[in-house]
Tab-separated table of C-alpha atoms in Angstrom:
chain	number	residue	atom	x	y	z
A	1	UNK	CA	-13.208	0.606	-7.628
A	2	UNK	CA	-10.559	2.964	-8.880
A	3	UNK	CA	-12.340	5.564	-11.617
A	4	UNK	CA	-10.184	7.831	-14.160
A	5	UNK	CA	-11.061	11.596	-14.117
A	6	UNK	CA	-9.696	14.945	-15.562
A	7	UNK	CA	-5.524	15.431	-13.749
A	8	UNK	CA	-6.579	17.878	-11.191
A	9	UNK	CA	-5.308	21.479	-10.822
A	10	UNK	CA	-3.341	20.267	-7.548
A	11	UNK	CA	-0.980	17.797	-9.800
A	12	UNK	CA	-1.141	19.363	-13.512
A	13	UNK	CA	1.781	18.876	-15.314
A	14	UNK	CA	4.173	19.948	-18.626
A	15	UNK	CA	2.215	16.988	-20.446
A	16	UNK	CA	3.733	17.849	-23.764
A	17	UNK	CA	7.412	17.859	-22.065
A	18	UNK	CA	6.377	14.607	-21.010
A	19	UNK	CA	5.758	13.391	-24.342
A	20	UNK	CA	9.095	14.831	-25.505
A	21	UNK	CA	11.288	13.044	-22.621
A	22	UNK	CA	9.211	9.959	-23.260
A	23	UNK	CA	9.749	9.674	-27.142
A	24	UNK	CA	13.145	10.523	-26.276
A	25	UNK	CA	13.227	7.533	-24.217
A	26	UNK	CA	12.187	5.242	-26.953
A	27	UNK	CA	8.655	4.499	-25.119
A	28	UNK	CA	6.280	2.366	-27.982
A	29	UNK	CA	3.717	5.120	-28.670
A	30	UNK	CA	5.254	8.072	-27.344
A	31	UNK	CA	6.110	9.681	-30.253
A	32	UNK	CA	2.335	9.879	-31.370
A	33	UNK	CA	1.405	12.132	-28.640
A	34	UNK	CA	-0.216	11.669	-24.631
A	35	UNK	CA	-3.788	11.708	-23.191
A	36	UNK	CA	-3.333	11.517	-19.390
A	37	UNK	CA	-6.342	11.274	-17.047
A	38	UNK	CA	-5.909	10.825	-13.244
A	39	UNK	CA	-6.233	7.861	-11.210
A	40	UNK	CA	-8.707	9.131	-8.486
A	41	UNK	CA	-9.039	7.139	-4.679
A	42	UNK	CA	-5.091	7.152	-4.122
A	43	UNK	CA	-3.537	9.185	-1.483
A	44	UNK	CA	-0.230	9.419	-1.361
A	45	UNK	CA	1.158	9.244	-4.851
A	46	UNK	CA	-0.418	10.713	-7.722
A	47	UNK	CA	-1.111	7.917	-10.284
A	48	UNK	CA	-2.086	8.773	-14.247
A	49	UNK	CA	-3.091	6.865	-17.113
A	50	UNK	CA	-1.344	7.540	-19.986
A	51	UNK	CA	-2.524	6.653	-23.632
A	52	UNK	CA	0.180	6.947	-26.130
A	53	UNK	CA	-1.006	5.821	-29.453
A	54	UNK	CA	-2.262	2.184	-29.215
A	55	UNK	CA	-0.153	1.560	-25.935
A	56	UNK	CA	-1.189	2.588	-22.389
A	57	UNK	CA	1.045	2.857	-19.416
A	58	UNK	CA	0.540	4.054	-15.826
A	59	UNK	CA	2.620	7.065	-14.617
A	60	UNK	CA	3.477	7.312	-11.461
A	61	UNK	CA	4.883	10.520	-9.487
A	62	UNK	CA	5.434	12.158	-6.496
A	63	UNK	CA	3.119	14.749	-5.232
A	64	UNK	CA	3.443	18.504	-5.408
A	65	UNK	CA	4.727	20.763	-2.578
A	66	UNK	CA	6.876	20.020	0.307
A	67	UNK	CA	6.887	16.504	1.593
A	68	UNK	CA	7.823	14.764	4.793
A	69	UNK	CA	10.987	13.138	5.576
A	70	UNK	CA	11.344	9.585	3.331
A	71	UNK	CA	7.686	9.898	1.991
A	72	UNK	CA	6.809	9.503	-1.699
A	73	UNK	CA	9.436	7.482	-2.666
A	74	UNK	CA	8.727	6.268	-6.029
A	75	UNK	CA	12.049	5.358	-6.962
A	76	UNK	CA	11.662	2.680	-4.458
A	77	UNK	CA	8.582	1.153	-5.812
A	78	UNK	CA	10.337	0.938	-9.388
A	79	UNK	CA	12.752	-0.256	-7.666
A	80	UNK	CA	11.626	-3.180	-6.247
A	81	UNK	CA	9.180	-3.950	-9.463
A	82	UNK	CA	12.002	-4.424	-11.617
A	83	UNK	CA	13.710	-6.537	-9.046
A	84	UNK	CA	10.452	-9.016	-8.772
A	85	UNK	CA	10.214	-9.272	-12.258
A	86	UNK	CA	12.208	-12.363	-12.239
A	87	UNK	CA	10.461	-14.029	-9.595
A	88	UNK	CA	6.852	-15.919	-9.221
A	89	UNK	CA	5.424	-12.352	-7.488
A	90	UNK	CA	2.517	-10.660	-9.470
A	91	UNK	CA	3.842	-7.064	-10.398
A	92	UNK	CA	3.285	-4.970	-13.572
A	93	UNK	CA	6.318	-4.524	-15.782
A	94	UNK	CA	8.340	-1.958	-15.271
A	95	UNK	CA	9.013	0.684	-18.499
A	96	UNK	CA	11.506	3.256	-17.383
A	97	UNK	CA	12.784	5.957	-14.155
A	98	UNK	CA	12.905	9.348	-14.132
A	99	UNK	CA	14.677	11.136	-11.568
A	100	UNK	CA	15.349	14.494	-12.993
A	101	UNK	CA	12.524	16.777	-11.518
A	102	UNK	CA	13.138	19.144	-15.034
A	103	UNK	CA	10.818	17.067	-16.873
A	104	UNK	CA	7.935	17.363	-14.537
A	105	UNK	CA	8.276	18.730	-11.681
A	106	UNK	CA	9.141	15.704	-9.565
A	107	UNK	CA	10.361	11.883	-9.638
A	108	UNK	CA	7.747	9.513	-11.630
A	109	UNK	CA	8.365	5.893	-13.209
A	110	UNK	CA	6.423	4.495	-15.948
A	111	UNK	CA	5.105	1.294	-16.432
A	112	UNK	CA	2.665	-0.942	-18.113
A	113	UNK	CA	-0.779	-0.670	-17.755
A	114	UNK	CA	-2.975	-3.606	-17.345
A	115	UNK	CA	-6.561	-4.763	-17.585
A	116	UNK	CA	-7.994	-5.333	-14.490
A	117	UNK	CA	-9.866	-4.691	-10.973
A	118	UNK	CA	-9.090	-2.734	-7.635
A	119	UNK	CA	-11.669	-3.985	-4.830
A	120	UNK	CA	-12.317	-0.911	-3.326
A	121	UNK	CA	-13.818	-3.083	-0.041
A	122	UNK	CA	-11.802	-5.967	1.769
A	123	UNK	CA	-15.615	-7.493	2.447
A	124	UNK	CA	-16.076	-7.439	-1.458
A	125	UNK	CA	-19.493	-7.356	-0.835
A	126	UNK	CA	-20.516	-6.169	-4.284
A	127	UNK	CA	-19.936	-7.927	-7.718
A	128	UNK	CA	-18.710	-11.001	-6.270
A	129	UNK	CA	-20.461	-14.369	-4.720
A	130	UNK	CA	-19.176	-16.394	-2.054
A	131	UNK	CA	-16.776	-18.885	-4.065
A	132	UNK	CA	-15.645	-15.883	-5.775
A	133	UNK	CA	-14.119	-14.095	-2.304
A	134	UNK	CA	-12.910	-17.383	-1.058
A	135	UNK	CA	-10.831	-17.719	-4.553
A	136	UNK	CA	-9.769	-13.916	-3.461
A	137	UNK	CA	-8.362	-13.960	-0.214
A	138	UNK	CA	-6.887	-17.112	-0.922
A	139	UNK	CA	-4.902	-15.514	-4.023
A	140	UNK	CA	-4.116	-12.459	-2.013
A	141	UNK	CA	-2.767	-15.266	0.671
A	142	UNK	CA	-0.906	-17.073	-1.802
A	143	UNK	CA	0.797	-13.332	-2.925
A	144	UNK	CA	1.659	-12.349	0.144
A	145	UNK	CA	3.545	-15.861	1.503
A	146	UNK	CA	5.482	-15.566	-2.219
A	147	UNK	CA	6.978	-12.151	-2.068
A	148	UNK	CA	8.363	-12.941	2.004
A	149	UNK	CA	9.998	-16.399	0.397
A	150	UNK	CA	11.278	-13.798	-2.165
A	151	UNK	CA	15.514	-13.898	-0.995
A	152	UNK	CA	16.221	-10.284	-1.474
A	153	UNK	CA	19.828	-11.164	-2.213
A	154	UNK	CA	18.544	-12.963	-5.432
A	155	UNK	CA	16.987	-10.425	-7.229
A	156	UNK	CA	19.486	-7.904	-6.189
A	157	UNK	CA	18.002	-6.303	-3.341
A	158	UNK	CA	20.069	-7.116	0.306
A	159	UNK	CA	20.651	-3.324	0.055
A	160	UNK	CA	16.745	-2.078	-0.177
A	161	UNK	CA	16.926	-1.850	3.605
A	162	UNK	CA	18.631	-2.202	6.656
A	163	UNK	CA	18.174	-5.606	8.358
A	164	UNK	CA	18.294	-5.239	11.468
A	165	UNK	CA	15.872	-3.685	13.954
A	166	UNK	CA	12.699	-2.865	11.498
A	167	UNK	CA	10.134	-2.598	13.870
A	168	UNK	CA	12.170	-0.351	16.228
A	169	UNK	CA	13.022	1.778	13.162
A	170	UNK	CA	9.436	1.588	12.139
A	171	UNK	CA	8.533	2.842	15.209
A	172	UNK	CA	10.789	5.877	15.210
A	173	UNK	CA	10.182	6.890	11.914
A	174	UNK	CA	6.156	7.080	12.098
A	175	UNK	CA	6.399	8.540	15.621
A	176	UNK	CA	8.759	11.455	13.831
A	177	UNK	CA	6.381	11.620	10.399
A	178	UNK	CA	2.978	11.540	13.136
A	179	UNK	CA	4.553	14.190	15.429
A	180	UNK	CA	5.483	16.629	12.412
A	181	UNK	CA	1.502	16.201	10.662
A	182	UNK	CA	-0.005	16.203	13.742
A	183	UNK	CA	-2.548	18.957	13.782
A	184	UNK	CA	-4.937	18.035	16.965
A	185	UNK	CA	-4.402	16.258	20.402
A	186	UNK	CA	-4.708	12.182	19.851
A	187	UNK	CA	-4.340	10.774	23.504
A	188	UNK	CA	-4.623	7.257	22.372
A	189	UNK	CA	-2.018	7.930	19.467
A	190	UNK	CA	0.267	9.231	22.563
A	191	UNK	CA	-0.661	5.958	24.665
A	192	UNK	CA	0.045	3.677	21.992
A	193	UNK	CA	3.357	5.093	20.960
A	194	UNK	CA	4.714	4.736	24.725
A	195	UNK	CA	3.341	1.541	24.630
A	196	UNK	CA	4.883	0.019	21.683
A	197	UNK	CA	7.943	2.145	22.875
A	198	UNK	CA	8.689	0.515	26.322
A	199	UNK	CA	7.566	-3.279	24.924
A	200	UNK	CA	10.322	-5.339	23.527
A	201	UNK	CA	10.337	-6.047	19.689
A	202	UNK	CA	9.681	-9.426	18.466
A	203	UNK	CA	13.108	-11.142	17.130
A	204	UNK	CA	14.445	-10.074	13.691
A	205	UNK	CA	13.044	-11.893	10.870
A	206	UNK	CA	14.200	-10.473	7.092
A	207	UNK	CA	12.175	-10.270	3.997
A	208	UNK	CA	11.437	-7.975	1.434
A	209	UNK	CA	8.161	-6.359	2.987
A	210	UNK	CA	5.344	-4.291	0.684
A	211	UNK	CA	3.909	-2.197	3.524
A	212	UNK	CA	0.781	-1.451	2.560
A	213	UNK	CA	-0.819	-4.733	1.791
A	214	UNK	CA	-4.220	-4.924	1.269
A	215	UNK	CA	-6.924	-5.644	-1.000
A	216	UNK	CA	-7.233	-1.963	-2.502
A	217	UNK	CA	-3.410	-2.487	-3.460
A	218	UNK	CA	-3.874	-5.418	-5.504
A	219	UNK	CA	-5.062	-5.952	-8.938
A	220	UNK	CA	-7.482	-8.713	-9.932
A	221	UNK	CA	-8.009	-10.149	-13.481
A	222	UNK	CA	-10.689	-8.550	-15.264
A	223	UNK	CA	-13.079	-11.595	-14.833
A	224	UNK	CA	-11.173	-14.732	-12.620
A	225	UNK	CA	-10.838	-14.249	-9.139
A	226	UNK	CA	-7.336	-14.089	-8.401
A	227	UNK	CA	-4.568	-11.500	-8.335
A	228	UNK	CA	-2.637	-10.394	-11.433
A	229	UNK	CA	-0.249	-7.778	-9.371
A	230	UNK	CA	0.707	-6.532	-6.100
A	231	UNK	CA	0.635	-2.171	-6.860
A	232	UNK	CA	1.793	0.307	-4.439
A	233	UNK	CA	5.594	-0.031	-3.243
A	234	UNK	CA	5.862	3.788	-1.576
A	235	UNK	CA	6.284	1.622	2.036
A	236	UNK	CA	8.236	-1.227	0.607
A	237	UNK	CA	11.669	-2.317	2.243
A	238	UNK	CA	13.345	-4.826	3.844
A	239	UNK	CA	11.766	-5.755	7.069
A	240	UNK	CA	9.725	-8.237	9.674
A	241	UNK	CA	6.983	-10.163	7.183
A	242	UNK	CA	4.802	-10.280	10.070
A	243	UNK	CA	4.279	-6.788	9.900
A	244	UNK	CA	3.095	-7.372	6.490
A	245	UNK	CA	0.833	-10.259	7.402
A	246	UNK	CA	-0.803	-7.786	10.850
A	247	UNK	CA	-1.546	-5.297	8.342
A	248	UNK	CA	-2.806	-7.543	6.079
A	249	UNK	CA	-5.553	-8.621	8.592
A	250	UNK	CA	-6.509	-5.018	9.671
A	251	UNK	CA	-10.107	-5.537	8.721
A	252	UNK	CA	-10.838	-8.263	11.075
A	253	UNK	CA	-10.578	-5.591	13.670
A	254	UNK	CA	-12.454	-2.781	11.993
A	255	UNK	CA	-16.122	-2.546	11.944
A	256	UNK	CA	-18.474	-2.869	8.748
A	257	UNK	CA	-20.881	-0.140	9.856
A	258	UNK	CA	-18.076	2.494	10.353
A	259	UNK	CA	-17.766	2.623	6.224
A	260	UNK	CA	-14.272	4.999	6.093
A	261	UNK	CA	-12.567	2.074	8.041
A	262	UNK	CA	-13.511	-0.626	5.394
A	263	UNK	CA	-13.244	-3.168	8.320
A	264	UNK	CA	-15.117	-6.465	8.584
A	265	UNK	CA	-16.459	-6.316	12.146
A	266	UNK	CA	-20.168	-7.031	12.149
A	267	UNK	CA	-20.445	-9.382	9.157
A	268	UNK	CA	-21.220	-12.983	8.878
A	269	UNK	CA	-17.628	-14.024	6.869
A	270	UNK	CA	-19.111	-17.536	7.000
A	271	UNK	CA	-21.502	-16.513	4.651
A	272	UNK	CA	-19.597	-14.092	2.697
A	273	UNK	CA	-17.380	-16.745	1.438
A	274	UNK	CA	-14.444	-15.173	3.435
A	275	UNK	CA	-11.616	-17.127	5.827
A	276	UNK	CA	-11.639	-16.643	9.340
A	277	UNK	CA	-8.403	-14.416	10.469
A	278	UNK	CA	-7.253	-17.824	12.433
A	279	UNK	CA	-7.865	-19.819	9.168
A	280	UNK	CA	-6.266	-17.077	6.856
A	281	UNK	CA	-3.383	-16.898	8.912
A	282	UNK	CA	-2.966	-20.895	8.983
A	283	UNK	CA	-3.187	-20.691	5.665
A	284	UNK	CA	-0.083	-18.065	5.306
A	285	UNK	CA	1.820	-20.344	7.889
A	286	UNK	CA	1.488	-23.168	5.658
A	287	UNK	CA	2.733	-21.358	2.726
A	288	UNK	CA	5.738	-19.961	4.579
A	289	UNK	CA	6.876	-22.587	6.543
A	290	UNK	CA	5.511	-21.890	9.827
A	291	UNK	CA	4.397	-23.457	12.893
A	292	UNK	CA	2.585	-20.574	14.091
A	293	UNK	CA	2.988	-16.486	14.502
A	294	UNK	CA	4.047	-15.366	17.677
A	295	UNK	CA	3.520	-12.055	19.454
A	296	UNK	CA	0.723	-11.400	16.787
A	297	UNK	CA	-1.171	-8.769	19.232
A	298	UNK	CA	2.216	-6.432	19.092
A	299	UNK	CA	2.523	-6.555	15.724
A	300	UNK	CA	-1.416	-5.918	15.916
A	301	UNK	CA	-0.917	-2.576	17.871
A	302	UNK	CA	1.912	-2.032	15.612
A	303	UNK	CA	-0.201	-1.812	12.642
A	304	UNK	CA	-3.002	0.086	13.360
A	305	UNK	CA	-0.490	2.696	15.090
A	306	UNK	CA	1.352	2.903	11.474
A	307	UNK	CA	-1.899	3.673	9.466
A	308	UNK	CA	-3.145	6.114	11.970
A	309	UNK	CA	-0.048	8.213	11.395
A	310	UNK	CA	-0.203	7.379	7.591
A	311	UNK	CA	-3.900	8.579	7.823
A	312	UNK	CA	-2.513	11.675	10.014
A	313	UNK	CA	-0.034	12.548	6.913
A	314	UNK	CA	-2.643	12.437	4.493
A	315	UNK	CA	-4.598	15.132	6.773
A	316	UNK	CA	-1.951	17.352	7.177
A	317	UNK	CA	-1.309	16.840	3.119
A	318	UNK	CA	-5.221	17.756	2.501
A	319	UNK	CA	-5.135	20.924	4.708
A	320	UNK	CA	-1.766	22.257	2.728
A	321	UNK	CA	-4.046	21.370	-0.129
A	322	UNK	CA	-1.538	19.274	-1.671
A	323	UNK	CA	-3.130	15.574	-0.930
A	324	UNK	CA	-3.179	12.576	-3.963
A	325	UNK	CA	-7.290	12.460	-3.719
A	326	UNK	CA	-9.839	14.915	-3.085
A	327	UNK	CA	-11.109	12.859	-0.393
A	328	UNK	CA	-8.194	13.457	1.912
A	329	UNK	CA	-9.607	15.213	4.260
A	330	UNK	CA	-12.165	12.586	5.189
A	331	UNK	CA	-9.293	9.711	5.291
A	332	UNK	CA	-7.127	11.363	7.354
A	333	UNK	CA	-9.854	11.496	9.617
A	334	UNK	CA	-9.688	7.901	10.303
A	335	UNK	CA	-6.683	8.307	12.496
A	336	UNK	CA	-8.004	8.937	15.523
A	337	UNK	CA	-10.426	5.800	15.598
A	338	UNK	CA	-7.371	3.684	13.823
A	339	UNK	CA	-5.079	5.311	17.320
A	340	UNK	CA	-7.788	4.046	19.419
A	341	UNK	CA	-8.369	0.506	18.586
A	342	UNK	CA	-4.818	0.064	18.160
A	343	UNK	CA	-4.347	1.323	21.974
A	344	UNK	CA	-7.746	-1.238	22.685
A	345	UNK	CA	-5.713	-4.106	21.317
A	346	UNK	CA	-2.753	-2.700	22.997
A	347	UNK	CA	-4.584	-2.304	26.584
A	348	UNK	CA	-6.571	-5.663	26.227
């Protein structure tokens, strides 16, 4: 579960500047003064929680220091908020944009806070029963098949991304963002790449595509077991939805016992009250339209090589001493193991 501590010295902030630009802005409650506290467990973005008055919002910015290329950017995640606002996707609403790095420091967006849980664990293997996960996985199912029916040209977004080629780009721009954080040799990071590299890319398919979806980026209701938003744009764009859906299913290839991987391998799911991956994916076919998902181990290999060089970033970011969460040090760790079962699935 996500906690709330102190803002950390790493991402302090003008907080009474804030409250000026923010009254300014007309925010409900702003005018009666802040009390931010820190979001703590993120790590790319730092994430606040901002009381003002009898209204609470969630501020969102990028992180201190210098970044890499096309990381951090939080314009995009308002971006694409506001666009789904109109549509039958679960997102928070959207308050206001600020992109004038006076105020403090860097980019941020503001918007409404809500009531609810983070599942820090795709197994949810505490607080919930069986019927309970089923009703989960199921809702995070039903999210994910709604935002790729999403037409991006509907809600104003045919220019969040280029088209064409997103797997090949994808694949150029981690291999550039990996190459500039890496900080120690990663032979099956090096495999993987040139295998990926020299294998054809499935055909184009076009949706909007969140990136990073997963159970620790979704919001439950306080006390029904079903999704009430979809957080965490940073890696949204337009893109192949079967990227979204491979990423989605990570944890069926991750073991249980290796605890910083917050894979499933090793468990009775049966019993757990969680799908199968082959009945979780039939289940996103059905919703979309599908008659199946072909070249699923690429896009496989393809996932597990994105979040190792995600994982490698947030290393890099910990050693500058400039990382989201204080545990950055230990989840950039991951990369290596994430490199090698990607280049397992890759090999097999």
């Amino acid at each position: 579960m996500t906690v709330l501590g102190p803002v950390t010295d790493a991402h302090r902030f003008d907080e009474a500047a804030l409250a000026r630009f923010l009254a300014d802005q007309g925010l409900p409650g702003a005018e009666r003064g802040l009390q931010v506290m820190q979001f703590q467990g993120g790590q790319s973005n730092p994430t606040f929680h901002v009381e003002a008055g009898d209204d609470a919002y969630v501020l969102r910015k990028k992180p201190p220091g210098t970044l890499l290329p096309s990381a951090h950017m939080v314009e995009r995640e308002y971006r694409v908020m506001a666009a789904l606002a109109a549509t039958d996707v679960p997102v928070p609403v959207m308050r206001l944009l600020c992109e004038d790095t006076s105020v403090i420091g860097t980019a941020f967006y503001v918007m409404d806070y809500l009531e609810g849980r983070i599942p820090g664990e795709p197994s949810l293997d505490e607080g919930f029963d069986p019927d309970e996960r089923a009703a989960i996985w199921d809702s995070m199912n039903d999210a994910l098949a709604r935002l790729h029916k999403v037409d991006p040209a509907a809600v104003g977004l045919e220019g969040f991304g280029k088209p064409a080629n997103y797997v090949g780009r994808q694949l150029d721009r981690w291999t550039r963002q990996f190459e500039a954080s890496k900080t120690d040799p990663m032979p099956d990071m090096d495999a993987l790449i040139d295998w990926l590299t020299a294998h054809e890319p499935p055909p184009d398919e076009v949706s909007i595509v969140h990136g990073d979806f997963r159970l620790p980026n979704l919001m439950l209701h306080p006390t029904e077991p079903r999704v009430i938003a979809i957080l965490d744009w940073e890696l949204s764009t337009l893109g192949h939805p079967l990227s979204d859906l491979a990423y989605n299913c990570m944890p069926y290839r991750m073991p249980y016992d290796e605890k910083a991987l917050k894979g499933m391998v090793g468990l009775d799911l049966a019993a757990l009250g969680i799908p199968a991956e082959h009945d979780y994916i039939a289940a996103y076919c059905r919703r979309t339209g599908r008659a199946g998902i072909p070249n699923l181990p690429f896009f496989q290999a393809f996932s597990f090589f994105r979040l190792a060089a995600i994982c490698q970033g947030v290393y890099a970011r910990g050693l500058a001493g400039n990382a989201s969460s204080l545990d950055a040090l230990e989840v950039g760790a991951k990369a290596p193991r994430l490199a090698q079962i990607g280049w397992e699935i890759a090999s097999g």
